[in-house]
C-alpha positions as semicolon CSV with decimal commas, in nm:
position;residue;x (nm);y (nm);z (nm)
1;M;-1,058;-1,041;-0,676
2;C;-0,912;-0,692;-0,678
3;L;-0,538;-0,688;-0,606
4;A;-0,341;-0,365;-0,591
5;T;0,012;-0,243;-0,630
6;V;0,110;0,007;-0,361
7;Y;0,350;0,286;-0,458
8;K;0,547;0,541;-0,256
9;E;0,428;0,883;-0,383
10;Q;0,766;1,050;-0,328
11;D;0,946;0,854;-0,603
12;D;0,680;0,617;-0,746
13;S;0,875;0,316;-0,616
14;I;0,678;-0,002;-0,552
15;I;0,626;-0,088;-0,186
16;L;0,430;-0,412;-0,239
17;K;0,252;-0,591;-0,526
18;N;-0,059;-0,812;-0,518
19;V;-0,195;-0,639;-0,207
20;S;-0,522;-0,795;-0,096
21;R;-0,575;-0,607;0,231
22;I;-0,488;-0,267;0,378
23;D;-0,543;-0,185;0,746
24;V;-0,495;0,170;0,876
25;D;-0,432;0,263;1,239
26;G;-0,354;0,634;1,257
27;T;-0,037;0,679;1,052
28;R;0,047;0,307;1,061
29;I;-0,051;0,126;0,740
30;L;-0,040;-0,254;0,732
31;L;-0,025;-0,401;0,381
32;R;-0,089;-0,772;0,324
33;D;-0,036;-0,950;-0,007
34;I;-0,208;-1,266;-0,136
35;M;0,074;-1,484;0,002
36;G;0,031;-1,340;0,353
37;E;0,346;-1,126;0,351
38;E;0,295;-0,817;0,565
39;T;0,461;-0,479;0,529
40;I;0,412;-0,192;0,775
41;V;0,453;0,165;0,652
42;E;0,428;0,492;0,843
43;G;0,239;0,755;0,647
44;Q;-0,100;0,813;0,491
45;I;-0,300;0,703;0,190
46;L;-0,288;0,967;-0,082
47;M;-0,495;0,799;-0,353
48;V;-0,674;0,473;-0,434
49;D;-0,753;0,394;-0,799
50;L;-0,967;0,078;-0,794
51;A;-1,014;0,067;-1,172
52;N;-0,637;0,041;-1,223
53;S;-0,547;-0,136;-0,895
54;I;-0,318;0,144;-0,777
55;V;-0,268;0,277;-0,424
56;K;-0,030;0,566;-0,352
57;L;0,106;0,641;-0,005
58;V;0,282;0,942;0,139
59;C;0,545;0,780;0,362
60;T;0,691;0,949;0,667
61;D;0,956;0,687;0,746
């Protein structure tokens, strides 16, 4: 299983750890972790590094 940590690109702060699913609808990004917790972020995906389980977002909210 590949779980990711999602970071805010602006300051490298962690938005959510152990992310198992990411859904994108325009600028709305829904992050879901392995426990089912959901976080919604407005922005766009800047980078996905699957080898290191890192996702960086540019947030607009």
